[in-house]
Coordinates of C-alpha atoms and ligand atoms in Angstrom, one line a residue:
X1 CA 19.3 19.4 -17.2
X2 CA 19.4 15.7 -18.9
X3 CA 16.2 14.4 -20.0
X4 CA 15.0 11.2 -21.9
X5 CA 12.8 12.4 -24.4
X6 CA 10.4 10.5 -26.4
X7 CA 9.0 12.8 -29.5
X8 CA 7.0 10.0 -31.2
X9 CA 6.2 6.7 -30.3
X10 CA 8.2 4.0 -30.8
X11 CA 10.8 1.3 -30.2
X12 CA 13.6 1.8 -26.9
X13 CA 15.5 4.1 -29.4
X14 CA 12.9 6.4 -29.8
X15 CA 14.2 7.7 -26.6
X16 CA 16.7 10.6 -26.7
X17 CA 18.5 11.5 -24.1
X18 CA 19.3 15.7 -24.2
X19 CA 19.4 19.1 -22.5
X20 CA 16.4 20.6 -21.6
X21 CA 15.0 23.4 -19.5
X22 CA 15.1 22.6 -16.0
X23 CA 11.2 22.4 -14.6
X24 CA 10.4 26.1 -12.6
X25 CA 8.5 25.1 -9.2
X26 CA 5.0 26.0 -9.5
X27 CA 2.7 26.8 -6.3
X28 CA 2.0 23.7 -4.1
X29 CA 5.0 22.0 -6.4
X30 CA 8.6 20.7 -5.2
X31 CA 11.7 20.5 -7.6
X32 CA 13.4 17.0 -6.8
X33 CA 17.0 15.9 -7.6
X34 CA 16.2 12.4 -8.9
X35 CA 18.1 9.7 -7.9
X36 CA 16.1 7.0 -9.0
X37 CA 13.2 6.5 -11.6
X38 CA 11.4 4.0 -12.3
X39 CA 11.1 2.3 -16.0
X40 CA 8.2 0.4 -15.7
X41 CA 4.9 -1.3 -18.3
X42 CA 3.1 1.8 -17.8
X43 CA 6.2 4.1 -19.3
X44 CA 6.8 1.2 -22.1
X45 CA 3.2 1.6 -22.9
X46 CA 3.3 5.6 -23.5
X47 CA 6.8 5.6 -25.0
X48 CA 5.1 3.1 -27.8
X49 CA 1.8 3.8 -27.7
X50 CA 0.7 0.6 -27.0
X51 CA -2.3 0.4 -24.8
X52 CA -5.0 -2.7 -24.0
X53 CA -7.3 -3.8 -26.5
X54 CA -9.4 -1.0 -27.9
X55 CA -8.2 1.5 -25.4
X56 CA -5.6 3.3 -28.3
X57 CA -7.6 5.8 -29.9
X58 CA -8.8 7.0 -26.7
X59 CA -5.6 6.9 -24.8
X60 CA -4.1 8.5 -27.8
X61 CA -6.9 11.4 -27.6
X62 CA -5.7 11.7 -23.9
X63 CA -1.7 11.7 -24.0
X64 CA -1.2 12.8 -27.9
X65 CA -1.9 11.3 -31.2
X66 CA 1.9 10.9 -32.8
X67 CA 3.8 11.1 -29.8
X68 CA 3.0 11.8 -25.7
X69 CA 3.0 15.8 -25.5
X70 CA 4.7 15.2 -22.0
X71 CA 8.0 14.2 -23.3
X72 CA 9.5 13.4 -20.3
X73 CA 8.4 10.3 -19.0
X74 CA 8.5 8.5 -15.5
X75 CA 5.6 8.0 -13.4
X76 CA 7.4 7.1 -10.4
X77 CA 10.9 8.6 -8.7
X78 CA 13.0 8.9 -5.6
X79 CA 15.0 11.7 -4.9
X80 CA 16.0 15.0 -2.5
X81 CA 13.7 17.9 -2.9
X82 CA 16.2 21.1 -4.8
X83 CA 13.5 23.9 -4.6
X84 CA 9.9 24.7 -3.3
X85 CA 7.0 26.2 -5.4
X86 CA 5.8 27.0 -1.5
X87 CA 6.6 26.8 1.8
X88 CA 3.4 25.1 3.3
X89 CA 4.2 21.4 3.1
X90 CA 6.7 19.4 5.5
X91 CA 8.9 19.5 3.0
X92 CA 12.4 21.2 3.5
X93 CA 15.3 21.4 0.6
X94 CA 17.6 18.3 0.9
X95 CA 14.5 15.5 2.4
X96 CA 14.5 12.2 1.4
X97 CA 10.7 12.0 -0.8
X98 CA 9.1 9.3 -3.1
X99 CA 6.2 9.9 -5.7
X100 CA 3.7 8.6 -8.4
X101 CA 4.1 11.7 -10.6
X102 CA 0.5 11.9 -12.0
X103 CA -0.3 12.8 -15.4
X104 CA 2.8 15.5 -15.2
X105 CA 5.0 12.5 -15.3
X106 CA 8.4 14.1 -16.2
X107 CA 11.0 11.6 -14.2
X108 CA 13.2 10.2 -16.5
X109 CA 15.5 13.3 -15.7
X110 CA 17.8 15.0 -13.7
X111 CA 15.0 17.3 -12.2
X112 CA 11.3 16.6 -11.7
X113 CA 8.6 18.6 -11.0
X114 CA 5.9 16.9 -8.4
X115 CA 3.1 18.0 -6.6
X116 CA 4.2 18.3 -2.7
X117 CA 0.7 16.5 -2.0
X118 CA 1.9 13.2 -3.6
X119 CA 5.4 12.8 -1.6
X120 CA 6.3 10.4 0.7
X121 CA 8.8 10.5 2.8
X122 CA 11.6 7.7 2.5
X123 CA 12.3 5.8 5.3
X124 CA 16.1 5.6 6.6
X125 CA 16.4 2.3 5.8
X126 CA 15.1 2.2 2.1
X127 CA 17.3 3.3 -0.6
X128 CA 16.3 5.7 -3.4
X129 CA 16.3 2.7 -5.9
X130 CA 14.0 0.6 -3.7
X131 CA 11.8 3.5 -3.9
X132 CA 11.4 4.4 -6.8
X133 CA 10.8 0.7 -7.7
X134 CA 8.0 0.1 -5.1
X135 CA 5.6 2.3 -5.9
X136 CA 4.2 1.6 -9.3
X137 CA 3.9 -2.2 -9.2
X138 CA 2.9 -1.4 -5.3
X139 CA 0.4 0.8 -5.1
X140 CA -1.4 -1.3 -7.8
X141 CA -1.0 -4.6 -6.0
X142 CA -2.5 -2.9 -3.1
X143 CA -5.4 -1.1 -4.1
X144 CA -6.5 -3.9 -6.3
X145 CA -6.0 -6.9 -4.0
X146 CA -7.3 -4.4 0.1
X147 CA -9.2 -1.9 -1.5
X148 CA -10.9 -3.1 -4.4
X149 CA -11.3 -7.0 -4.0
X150 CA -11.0 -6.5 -0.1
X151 CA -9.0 -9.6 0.4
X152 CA -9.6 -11.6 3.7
X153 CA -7.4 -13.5 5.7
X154 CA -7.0 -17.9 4.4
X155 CA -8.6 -16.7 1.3
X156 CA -7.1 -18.6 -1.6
X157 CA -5.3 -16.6 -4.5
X158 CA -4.1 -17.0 -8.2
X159 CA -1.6 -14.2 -9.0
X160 CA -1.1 -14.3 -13.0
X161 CA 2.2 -12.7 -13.9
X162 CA 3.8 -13.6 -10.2
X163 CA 7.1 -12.4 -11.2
X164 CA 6.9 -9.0 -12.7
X165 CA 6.6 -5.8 -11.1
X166 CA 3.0 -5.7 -10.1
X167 CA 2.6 -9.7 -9.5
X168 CA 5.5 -9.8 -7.4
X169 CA 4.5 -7.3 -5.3
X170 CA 0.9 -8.9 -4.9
X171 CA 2.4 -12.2 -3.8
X172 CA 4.2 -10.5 -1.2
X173 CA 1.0 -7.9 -0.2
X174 CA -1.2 -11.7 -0.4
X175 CA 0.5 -13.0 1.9
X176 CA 1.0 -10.1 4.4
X177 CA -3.1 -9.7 4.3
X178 CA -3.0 -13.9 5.4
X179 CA -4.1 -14.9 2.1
X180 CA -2.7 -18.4 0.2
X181 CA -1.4 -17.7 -3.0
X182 CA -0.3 -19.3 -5.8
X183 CA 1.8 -18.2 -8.1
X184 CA 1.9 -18.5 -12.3
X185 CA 5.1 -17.4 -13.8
X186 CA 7.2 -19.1 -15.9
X187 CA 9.5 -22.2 -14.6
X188 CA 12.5 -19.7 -15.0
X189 CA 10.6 -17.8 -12.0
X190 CA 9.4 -20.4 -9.5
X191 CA 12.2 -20.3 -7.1
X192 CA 11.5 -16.2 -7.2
X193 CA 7.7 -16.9 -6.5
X194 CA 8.3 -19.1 -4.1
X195 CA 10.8 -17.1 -2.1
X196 CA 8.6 -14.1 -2.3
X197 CA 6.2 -16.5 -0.3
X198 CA 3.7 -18.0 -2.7
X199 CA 2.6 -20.9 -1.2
X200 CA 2.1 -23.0 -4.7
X201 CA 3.5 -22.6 -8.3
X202 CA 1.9 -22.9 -11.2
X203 CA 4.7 -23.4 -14.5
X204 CA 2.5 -21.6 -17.4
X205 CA 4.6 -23.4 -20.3
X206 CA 3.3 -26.9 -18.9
X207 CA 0.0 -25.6 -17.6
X208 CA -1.8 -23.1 -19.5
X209 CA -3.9 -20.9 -17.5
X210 CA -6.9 -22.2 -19.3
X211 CA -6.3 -25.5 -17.9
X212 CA -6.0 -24.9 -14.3
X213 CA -9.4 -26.6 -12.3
X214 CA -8.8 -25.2 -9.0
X215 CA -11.0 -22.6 -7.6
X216 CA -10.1 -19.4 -6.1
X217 CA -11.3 -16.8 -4.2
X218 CA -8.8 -14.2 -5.9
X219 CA -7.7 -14.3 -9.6
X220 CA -5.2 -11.6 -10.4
X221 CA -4.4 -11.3 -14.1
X222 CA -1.1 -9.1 -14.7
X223 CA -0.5 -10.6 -18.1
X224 CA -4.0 -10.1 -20.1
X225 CA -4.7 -13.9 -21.5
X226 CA -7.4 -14.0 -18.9
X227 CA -10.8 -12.5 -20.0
X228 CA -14.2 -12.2 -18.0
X229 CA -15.3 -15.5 -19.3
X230 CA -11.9 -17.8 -18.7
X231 CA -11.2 -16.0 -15.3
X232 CA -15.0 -16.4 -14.0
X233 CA -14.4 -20.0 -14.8
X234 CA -11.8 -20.8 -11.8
X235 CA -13.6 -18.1 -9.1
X236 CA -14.9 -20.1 -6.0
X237 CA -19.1 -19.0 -5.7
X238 CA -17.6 -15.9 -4.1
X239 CA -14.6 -15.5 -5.5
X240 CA -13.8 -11.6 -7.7
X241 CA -11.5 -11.5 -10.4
X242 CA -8.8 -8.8 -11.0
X243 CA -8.0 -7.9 -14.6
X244 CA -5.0 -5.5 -14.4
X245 CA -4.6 -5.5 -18.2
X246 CA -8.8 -5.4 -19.1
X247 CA -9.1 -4.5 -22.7
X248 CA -11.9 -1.6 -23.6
X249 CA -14.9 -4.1 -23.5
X250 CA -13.9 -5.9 -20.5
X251 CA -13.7 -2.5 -18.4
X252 CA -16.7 -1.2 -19.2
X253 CA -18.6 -4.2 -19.0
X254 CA -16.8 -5.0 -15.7
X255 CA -20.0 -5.7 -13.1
X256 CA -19.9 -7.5 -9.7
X257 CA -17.1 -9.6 -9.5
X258 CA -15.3 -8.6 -12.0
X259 CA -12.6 -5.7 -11.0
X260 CA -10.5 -3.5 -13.8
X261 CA -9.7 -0.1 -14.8
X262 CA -6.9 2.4 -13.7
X263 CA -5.7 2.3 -10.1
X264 CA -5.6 5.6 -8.4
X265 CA -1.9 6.9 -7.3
X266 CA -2.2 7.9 -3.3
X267 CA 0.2 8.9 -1.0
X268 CA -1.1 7.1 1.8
X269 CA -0.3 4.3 -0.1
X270 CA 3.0 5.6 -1.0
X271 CA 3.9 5.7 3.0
X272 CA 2.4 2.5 3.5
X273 CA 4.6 0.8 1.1
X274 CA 8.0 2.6 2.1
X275 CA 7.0 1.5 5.8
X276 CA 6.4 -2.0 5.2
X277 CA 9.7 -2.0 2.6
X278 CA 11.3 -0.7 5.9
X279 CA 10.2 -3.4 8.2
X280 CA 11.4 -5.6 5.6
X281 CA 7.7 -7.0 4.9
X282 CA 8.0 -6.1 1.7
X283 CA 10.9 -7.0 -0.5
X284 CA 11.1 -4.0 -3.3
X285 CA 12.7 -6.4 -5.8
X286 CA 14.6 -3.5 -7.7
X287 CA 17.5 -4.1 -10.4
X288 CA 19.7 -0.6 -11.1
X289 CA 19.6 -0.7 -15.4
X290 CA 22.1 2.4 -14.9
X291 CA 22.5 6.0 -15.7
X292 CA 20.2 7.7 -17.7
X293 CA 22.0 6.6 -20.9
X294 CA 20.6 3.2 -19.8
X295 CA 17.5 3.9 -20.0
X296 CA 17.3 2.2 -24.2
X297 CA 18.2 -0.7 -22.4
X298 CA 16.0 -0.4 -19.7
X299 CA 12.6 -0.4 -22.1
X300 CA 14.6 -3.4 -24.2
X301 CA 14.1 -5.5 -20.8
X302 CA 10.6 -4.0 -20.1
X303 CA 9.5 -5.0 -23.9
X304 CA 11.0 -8.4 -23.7
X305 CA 8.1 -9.5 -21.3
X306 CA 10.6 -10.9 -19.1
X307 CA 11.1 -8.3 -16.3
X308 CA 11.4 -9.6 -13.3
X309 CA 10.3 -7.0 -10.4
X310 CA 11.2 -3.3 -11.1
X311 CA 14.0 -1.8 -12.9
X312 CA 15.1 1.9 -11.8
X313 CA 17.5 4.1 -14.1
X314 CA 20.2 6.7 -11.6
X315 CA 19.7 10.0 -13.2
X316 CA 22.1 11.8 -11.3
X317 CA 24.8 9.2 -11.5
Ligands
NAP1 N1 -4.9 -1.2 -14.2 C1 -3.9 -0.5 -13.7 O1 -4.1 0.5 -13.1 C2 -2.5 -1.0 -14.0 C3 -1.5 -0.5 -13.2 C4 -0.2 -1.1 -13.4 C5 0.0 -2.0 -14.4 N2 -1.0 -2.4 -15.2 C6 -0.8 -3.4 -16.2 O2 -0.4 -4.6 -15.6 C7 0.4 -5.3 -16.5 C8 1.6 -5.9 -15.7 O3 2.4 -4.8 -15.4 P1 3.9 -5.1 -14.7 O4 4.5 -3.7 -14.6 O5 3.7 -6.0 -13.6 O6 4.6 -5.8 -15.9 P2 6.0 -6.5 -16.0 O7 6.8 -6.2 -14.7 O8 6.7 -6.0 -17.2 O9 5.7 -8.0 -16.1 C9 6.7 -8.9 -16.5 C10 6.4 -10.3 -16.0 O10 5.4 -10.9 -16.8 C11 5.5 -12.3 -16.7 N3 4.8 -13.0 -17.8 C12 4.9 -12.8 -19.1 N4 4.1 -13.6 -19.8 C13 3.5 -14.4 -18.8 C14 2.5 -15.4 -18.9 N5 2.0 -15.9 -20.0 N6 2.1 -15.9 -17.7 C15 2.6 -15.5 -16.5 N7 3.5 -14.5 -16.4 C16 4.0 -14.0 -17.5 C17 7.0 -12.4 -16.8 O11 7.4 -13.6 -16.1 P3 8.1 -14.9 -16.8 O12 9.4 -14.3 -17.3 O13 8.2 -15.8 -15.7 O14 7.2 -15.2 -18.0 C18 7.6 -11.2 -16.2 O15 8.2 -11.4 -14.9 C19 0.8 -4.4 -17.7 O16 0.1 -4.7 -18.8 C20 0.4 -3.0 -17.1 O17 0.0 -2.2 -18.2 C21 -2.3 -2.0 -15.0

């Protein structure tokens, strides 16, 4: 099969595109087709080895010192299942399935191998690339904003980074949970916030972060220019504060109010997301980059900072 392979870390053209062996089902494994796979900040991180503040050497301990020792990137894909590891799951050859990969990762290819426990089924009306594009900037904006900040309903929100894959998600998740949300992006952006349904904008070029006096009962950083100390400083007495993008001393010192670290990838939430991408609650904001030739291109938009929602690459195109 075609793979995009990154041997060493580096720019978008580190990434080769090549034959490679196809991935063998193992037990409790399915083999899917991919039809869509997501590029997202967590691929562009491995792919240069570029991780938050003071995270590297560990993170470079964990995925490989030079290069990541799984090749194959792509956390998150959509495709039909080709072959079975085992035959008890609900999964038959030819179904319609979504996944976070896990630490496998492996789908930027023609053929990914996934653990059966982590598929979702796709809902009829959701299209492979809105799929694939949901569930990385998703499943983050939920578990940080219901499950670890436990927003309540007419709570008031600041979503840092309102545009990109995990802000614009969050706007849209705010606002389903009944919260009021305002949303910093760049002026470029505000007609994308607003239409996702943040209630205010905030334009970051004429007001920097550091400037806004408002209090909130929710500030979501997705960019990283908030720390404990500047973010503490626009929380209402009960407000928490959600650095997506903590740097090594922020996480570890994170106490109280203060919520970081790696969000866990579940299938419940998975499902969740399809269903509410289905009832049209949640708008998957995805942009096809192309084949898997595209993919150079793909990272180029990813590194430019500028993304706006997700970006999926057709391997089987
Ligand atoms: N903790 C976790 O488990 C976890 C999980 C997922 C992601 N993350 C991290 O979360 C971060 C965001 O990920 P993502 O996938 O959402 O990134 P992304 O899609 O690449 O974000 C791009 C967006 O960032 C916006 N942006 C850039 N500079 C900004 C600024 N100064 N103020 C406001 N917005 C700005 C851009 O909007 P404009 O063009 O309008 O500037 C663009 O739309 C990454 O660092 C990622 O590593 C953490």
């Amino acid at each position: 099969m075609r793979a995009a392979v990154v041997t060493r870390y580096g720019p978008p053209e580190a990434v080769i595109v090549t034959e490679v062996p196809n991935p063998m089902p193992r037990k409790g494994d399915v083999v899917l087709r991919v039809e869509a796979a997501a590029v997202t900040s967590g691929d562009a991180r491995m792919r240069g080895g570029r991780f938050p503040t003071g995270f590297g050497p560990l993170a470079r301990l964990g995925i490989g010192i030079r290069g990541p020792r799984k090749q194959v990137l792509g956390i998150a894909v959509a495709g039909t299942v080709e072959s079975t590891g085992t035959s008890d799951h609900d999964f038959p050859q030819g179904v319609r399935v979504a996944a976070m990969i896990g630490g496998e990762l492996g789908g930027h290819a023609e053929l990914a191998r996934v653990p059966a426990s982590q598929l979702a089924l796709i809902p009829e009306k959701v299209s492979f690339e809105d799929a694939a594009g949901l569930l990385f900037g998703g499943g983050t904006a939920l578990q940080f904003l219901r499950e670890r900040a436990h927003l309540q309903p007419g709570e008031r929100v600041l979503i840092n980074g309102a545009s990109g894959a995990v802000g614009s998600s969050a706007v849209q998740l705010a606002k389903h949970l009944g919260a009021h949300v305002t949303a910093v992006s760049s002026a470029r952006n505000r007609g994308f916030a607003l239409g996702l349904g943040a209630d205010e904008h905030v334009d970051y070029a004429t007001t920097s972060i550091d400037d806004i006096s408002a209090q909130y009962d929710l500030v979501v950083d997705t960019v990283g220019n908030l720390s404990k100390k500047s973010g503490r400083r626009i929380l209402s007495p009960t407000g928490r504060l959600i650095l997506a993008v903590a740097g090594l001393t922020d996480t570890i010192t994170a106490r109280g109010n203060v919520i970081t670290g790696p969000i866990p990838e579940r299938t419940s939430d998975a499902t969740e997301l399809l269903s509410l991408a289905a009832a049209g609650t949640l708008d998957p904001v995805t942009t096809i980059a192309g084949g898997l030739e595209s993919i150079r291109d793909a990272y180029a938009v990813v590194d430019s900072g500028r993304k706006i929602g997700n970006l999926v690459i057709l391997p089987n195109a």
